[in-house]
Amino acid sequence: MNERSTLEYYVLDVFSNESYKGNPLSVVFTTGYLPLETYQDISKEFGYSETSFVYYSKDQKALNVRSFTPTGIEIDGAGHNLLGAVCGALLKKMPLFDEQSENKKFVIMKNAPISLTVSYDSVTQYPIVQMHQKAAVIKEEIPTYKIAVALGLKIEDLDVNSFVPTIVKTEVAHTMVPVKNSQILNSIVPDHKLLIEISKQYKSEGFYCFTISNQNTDNIAETRFFNPVIGIYEDPATGTAAGPLIGFLTQKKFTKPNTEYKILQGVKLNQPSLIEVMHRENDILVGGSSIITMKGELYV
């Protein structure tokens, strides 16, 4: 019997400092690149919306991150897949930034550097990672009736007075879908086939359904995210969509630049997540914390 090699992994709950809340992410620690099939097999085995694979590259002087869905699609973008990977590496005490300047911290994803800001919670000492996404670009609007039908809603359930369904991109192009209130938001039963058709027609990915929260909550909006075109039927926390949302709201003058807001996601899944966002002049910050919920070894 051939002896198999082992890889250490963590499962972290991302955008949360409490286990079994937030968005679960498996982070596998490697010593370099693996065969594509191995990435895909491990991601399928874990079954989370994404699995991230990390190693410290001495050549790049940075953490190298690759992320895959259970259906084998490699994704990029500064979302929970990257946030959890960086938090996991920091909690593992990897020397991520030892060879970088203090004010220019970054990691590598798909051969591109992604800037980060890292601080630590004064009570828990957990790392708080802010990812720097590109400035939001508002692309095209999608007819309200198409989105309403695909989400099992009536046209009047979408808050068309303030906003209309619009594709917005920072790292990834997602559709921002305004919904009148939290009750309607949490009643959505999407038709995944129709959502996939819309994604392909408009060359965008997920659908970030949002409702503006009332003023006595500490979050600006509550959201749900559906991205069946890459095999994610519902995600409890989506950093790649939170960035476009705060960019969209700020460009529509609903929120202010250089101000931190929180987005609540995952309530329907009983995995409430708080995503911290800020729209700045040249970029958007998306951040939060993560906690290790499981760790172990896998065999390859």
PDB file of N, CA, C and O in Angstrom, residues 71-107:
ATOM      1  N   THR A  71     -18.090  22.409  -7.665  1.00  0.00           N
ATOM      2  CA  THR A  71     -18.249  21.942  -9.047  1.00  0.00           C
ATOM      3  C   THR A  71     -16.958  22.070  -9.848  1.00  0.00           C
ATOM      4  O   THR A  71     -16.942  21.807 -11.042  1.00  0.00           O
ATOM      5  N   GLY A  72     -15.869  22.497  -9.181  1.00  0.00           N
ATOM      6  CA  GLY A  72     -14.559  22.509  -9.834  1.00  0.00           C
ATOM      7  C   GLY A  72     -14.183  23.802 -10.505  1.00  0.00           C
ATOM      8  O   GLY A  72     -13.146  23.875 -11.192  1.00  0.00           O
ATOM      9  N   ILE A  73     -14.972  24.849 -10.319  1.00  0.00           N
ATOM     10  CA  ILE A  73     -14.662  26.132 -10.960  1.00  0.00           C
ATOM     11  C   ILE A  73     -13.704  26.923 -10.069  1.00  0.00           C
ATOM     12  O   ILE A  73     -13.948  27.094  -8.874  1.00  0.00           O
ATOM     13  N   GLU A  74     -12.604  27.409 -10.660  1.00  0.00           N
ATOM     14  CA  GLU A  74     -11.686  28.271  -9.906  1.00  0.00           C
ATOM     15  C   GLU A  74     -12.200  29.700  -9.968  1.00  0.00           C
ATOM     16  O   GLU A  74     -12.560  30.201 -11.035  1.00  0.00           O
ATOM     17  N   ILE A  75     -12.225  30.340  -8.816  1.00  0.00           N
ATOM     18  CA  ILE A  75     -12.750  31.712  -8.758  1.00  0.00           C
ATOM     19  C   ILE A  75     -11.680  32.653  -8.226  1.00  0.00           C
ATOM     20  O   ILE A  75     -10.695  32.246  -7.612  1.00  0.00           O
ATOM     21  N   ASP A  76     -11.879  33.927  -8.498  1.00  0.00           N
ATOM     22  CA  ASP A  76     -11.003  34.935  -7.911  1.00  0.00           C
ATOM     23  C   ASP A  76     -11.875  35.966  -7.208  1.00  0.00           C
ATOM     24  O   ASP A  76     -13.055  35.743  -6.971  1.00  0.00           O
ATOM     25  N   GLY A  77     -11.306  37.109  -6.891  1.00  0.00           N
ATOM     26  CA  GLY A  77     -12.082  38.137  -6.220  1.00  0.00           C
ATOM     27  C   GLY A  77     -11.892  38.116  -4.722  1.00  0.00           C
ATOM     28  O   GLY A  77     -11.669  37.070  -4.121  1.00  0.00           O
ATOM     29  N   ALA A  78     -11.949  39.303  -4.138  1.00  0.00           N
ATOM     30  CA  ALA A  78     -11.707  39.466  -2.708  1.00  0.00           C
ATOM     31  C   ALA A  78     -13.007  39.266  -1.949  1.00  0.00           C
ATOM     32  O   ALA A  78     -13.699  40.217  -1.594  1.00  0.00           O
ATOM     33  N   GLY A  79     -13.340  38.017  -1.697  1.00  0.00           N
ATOM     34  CA  GLY A  79     -14.550  37.675  -0.966  1.00  0.00           C
ATOM     35  C   GLY A  79     -14.229  36.832   0.249  1.00  0.00           C
ATOM     36  O   GLY A  79     -13.093  36.819   0.734  1.00  0.00           O
ATOM     37  N   HIS A  80     -15.227  36.080   0.741  1.00  0.00           N
ATOM     38  CA  HIS A  80     -15.005  35.299   1.961  1.00  0.00           C
ATOM     39  C   HIS A  80     -13.928  34.238   1.741  1.00  0.00           C
ATOM     40  O   HIS A  80     -13.226  33.849   2.677  1.00  0.00           O
ATOM     41  N   ASN A  81     -13.764  33.797   0.480  1.00  0.00           N
ATOM     42  CA  ASN A  81     -12.732  32.807   0.167  1.00  0.00           C
ATOM     43  C   ASN A  81     -11.330  33.345   0.443  1.00  0.00           C
ATOM     44  O   ASN A  81     -10.438  32.606   0.871  1.00  0.00           O
ATOM     45  N   LEU A  82     -11.119  34.635   0.205  1.00  0.00           N
ATOM     46  CA  LEU A  82      -9.805  35.239   0.458  1.00  0.00           C
ATOM     47  C   LEU A  82      -9.675  35.665   1.919  1.00  0.00           C
ATOM     48  O   LEU A  82      -8.641  35.434   2.553  1.00  0.00           O
ATOM     49  N   LEU A  83     -10.735  36.265   2.455  1.00  0.00           N
ATOM     50  CA  LEU A  83     -10.699  36.711   3.850  1.00  0.00           C
ATOM     51  C   LEU A  83     -10.411  35.540   4.787  1.00  0.00           C
ATOM     52  O   LEU A  83      -9.537  35.620   5.662  1.00  0.00           O
ATOM     53  N   GLY A  84     -11.138  34.430   4.598  1.00  0.00           N
ATOM     54  CA  GLY A  84     -10.930  33.263   5.455  1.00  0.00           C
ATOM     55  C   GLY A  84      -9.548  32.667   5.289  1.00  0.00           C
ATOM     56  O   GLY A  84      -8.933  32.207   6.257  1.00  0.00           O
ATOM     57  N   ALA A  85      -9.043  32.663   4.055  1.00  0.00           N
ATOM     58  CA  ALA A  85      -7.705  32.125   3.797  1.00  0.00           C
ATOM     59  C   ALA A  85      -6.639  32.938   4.534  1.00  0.00           C
ATOM     60  O   ALA A  85      -5.726  32.382   5.153  1.00  0.00           O
ATOM     61  N   VAL A  86      -6.769  34.251   4.476  1.00  0.00           N
ATOM     62  CA  VAL A  86      -5.783  35.117   5.142  1.00  0.00           C
ATOM     63  C   VAL A  86      -5.899  34.988   6.660  1.00  0.00           C
ATOM     64  O   VAL A  86      -4.889  34.861   7.364  1.00  0.00           O
ATOM     65  N   CYS A  87      -7.132  34.991   7.172  1.00  0.00           N
ATOM     66  CA  CYS A  87      -7.314  34.813   8.626  1.00  0.00           C
ATOM     67  C   CYS A  87      -6.741  33.474   9.081  1.00  0.00           C
ATOM     68  O   CYS A  87      -6.079  33.381  10.119  1.00  0.00           O
ATOM     69  N   GLY A  88      -6.996  32.420   8.296  1.00  0.00           N
ATOM     70  CA  GLY A  88      -6.482  31.102   8.653  1.00  0.00           C
ATOM     71  C   GLY A  88      -4.972  31.087   8.711  1.00  0.00           C
ATOM     72  O   GLY A  88      -4.368  30.535   9.648  1.00  0.00           O
ATOM     73  N   ALA A  89      -4.334  31.700   7.716  1.00  0.00           N
ATOM     74  CA  ALA A  89      -2.873  31.751   7.688  1.00  0.00           C
ATOM     75  C   ALA A  89      -2.322  32.569   8.853  1.00  0.00           C
ATOM     76  O   ALA A  89      -1.297  32.218   9.450  1.00  0.00           O
ATOM     77  N   LEU A  90      -3.007  33.662   9.210  1.00  0.00           N
ATOM     78  CA  LEU A  90      -2.564  34.480  10.346  1.00  0.00           C
ATOM     79  C   LEU A  90      -2.736  33.718  11.658  1.00  0.00           C
ATOM     80  O   LEU A  90      -1.862  33.749  12.532  1.00  0.00           O
ATOM     81  N   LEU A  91      -3.861  33.017  11.804  1.00  0.00           N
ATOM     82  CA  LEU A  91      -4.090  32.240  13.024  1.00  0.00           C
ATOM     83  C   LEU A  91      -3.108  31.075  13.126  1.00  0.00           C
ATOM     84  O   LEU A  91      -2.782  30.621  14.220  1.00  0.00           O
ATOM     85  N   LYS A  92      -2.606  30.609  12.008  1.00  0.00           N
ATOM     86  CA  LYS A  92      -1.602  29.543  11.975  1.00  0.00           C
ATOM     87  C   LYS A  92      -0.191  30.102  12.182  1.00  0.00           C
ATOM     88  O   LYS A  92       0.779  29.353  12.212  1.00  0.00           O
ATOM     89  N   LYS A  93      -0.099  31.430  12.316  1.00  0.00           N
ATOM     90  CA  LYS A  93       1.176  32.124  12.569  1.00  0.00           C
ATOM     91  C   LYS A  93       2.141  32.022  11.386  1.00  0.00           C
ATOM     92  O   LYS A  93       3.363  31.953  11.554  1.00  0.00           O
ATOM     93  N   MET A  94       1.587  31.982  10.172  1.00  0.00           N
ATOM     94  CA  MET A  94       2.453  31.998   8.991  1.00  0.00           C
ATOM     95  C   MET A  94       3.027  33.409   8.792  1.00  0.00           C
ATOM     96  O   MET A  94       2.358  34.399   9.095  1.00  0.00           O
ATOM     97  N   PRO A  95       4.267  33.511   8.298  1.00  0.00           N
ATOM     98  CA  PRO A  95       4.920  34.830   8.155  1.00  0.00           C
ATOM     99  C   PRO A  95       4.479  35.554   6.885  1.00  0.00           C
ATOM    100  O   PRO A  95       5.265  35.803   5.976  1.00  0.00           O
ATOM    101  N   LEU A  96       3.211  35.933   6.836  1.00  0.00           N
ATOM    102  CA  LEU A  96       2.644  36.467   5.591  1.00  0.00           C
ATOM    103  C   LEU A  96       3.295  37.751   5.115  1.00  0.00           C
ATOM    104  O   LEU A  96       3.496  37.959   3.927  1.00  0.00           O
ATOM    105  N   PHE A  97       3.592  38.621   6.060  1.00  0.00           N
ATOM    106  CA  PHE A  97       3.971  39.980   5.676  1.00  0.00           C
ATOM    107  C   PHE A  97       5.407  40.331   6.090  1.00  0.00           C
ATOM    108  O   PHE A  97       5.806  41.490   5.988  1.00  0.00           O
ATOM    109  N   ASP A  98       6.172  39.332   6.532  1.00  0.00           N
ATOM    110  CA  ASP A  98       7.525  39.605   7.035  1.00  0.00           C
ATOM    111  C   ASP A  98       8.420  40.239   5.980  1.00  0.00           C
ATOM    112  O   ASP A  98       9.310  41.027   6.299  1.00  0.00           O
ATOM    113  N   GLU A  99       8.203  39.881   4.722  1.00  0.00           N
ATOM    114  CA  GLU A  99       9.063  40.405   3.649  1.00  0.00           C
ATOM    115  C   GLU A  99       8.408  41.551   2.882  1.00  0.00           C
ATOM    116  O   GLU A  99       8.858  41.907   1.799  1.00  0.00           O
ATOM    117  N   GLN A 100       7.325  42.104   3.459  1.00  0.00           N
ATOM    118  CA  GLN A 100       6.631  43.214   2.808  1.00  0.00           C
ATOM    119  C   GLN A 100       6.751  44.473   3.662  1.00  0.00           C
ATOM    120  O   GLN A 100       6.967  44.398   4.862  1.00  0.00           O
ATOM    121  N   SER A 101       6.583  45.637   3.019  1.00  0.00           N
ATOM    122  CA  SER A 101       6.641  46.884   3.772  1.00  0.00           C
ATOM    123  C   SER A 101       5.385  47.025   4.625  1.00  0.00           C
ATOM    124  O   SER A 101       4.323  46.480   4.292  1.00  0.00           O
ATOM    125  N   GLU A 102       5.491  47.769   5.699  1.00  0.00           N
ATOM    126  CA  GLU A 102       4.412  47.874   6.689  1.00  0.00           C
ATOM    127  C   GLU A 102       3.118  48.402   6.079  1.00  0.00           C
ATOM    128  O   GLU A 102       2.026  47.968   6.423  1.00  0.00           O
ATOM    129  N   ASN A 103       3.229  49.341   5.139  1.00  0.00           N
ATOM    130  CA  ASN A 103       2.017  49.972   4.594  1.00  0.00           C
ATOM    131  C   ASN A 103       1.629  49.411   3.223  1.00  0.00           C
ATOM    132  O   ASN A 103       0.811  49.976   2.518  1.00  0.00           O
ATOM    133  N   LYS A 104       2.254  48.286   2.819  1.00  0.00           N
ATOM    134  CA  LYS A 104       1.886  47.672   1.538  1.00  0.00           C
ATOM    135  C   LYS A 104       1.775  46.171   1.696  1.00  0.00           C
ATOM    136  O   LYS A 104       2.562  45.407   1.173  1.00  0.00           O
ATOM    137  N   LYS A 105       0.760  45.753   2.437  1.00  0.00           N
ATOM    138  CA  LYS A 105       0.520  44.326   2.629  1.00  0.00           C
ATOM    139  C   LYS A 105      -0.354  43.810   1.485  1.00  0.00           C
ATOM    140  O   LYS A 105      -1.303  44.474   1.070  1.00  0.00           O
ATOM    141  N   PHE A 106      -0.024  42.609   0.991  1.00  0.00           N
ATOM    142  CA  PHE A 106      -0.804  42.052  -0.107  1.00  0.00           C
ATOM    143  C   PHE A 106      -0.673  40.532  -0.125  1.00  0.00           C
ATOM    144  O   PHE A 106       0.240  39.953   0.480  1.00  0.00           O
ATOM    145  N   VAL A 107      -1.607  39.891  -0.805  1.00  0.00           N
ATOM    146  CA  VAL A 107      -1.528  38.464  -1.103  1.00  0.00           C
ATOM    147  C   VAL A 107      -1.716  38.314  -2.610  1.00  0.00           C
ATOM    148  O   VAL A 107      -2.133  39.252  -3.300  1.00  0.00           O
TER     149      VAL A 107
END
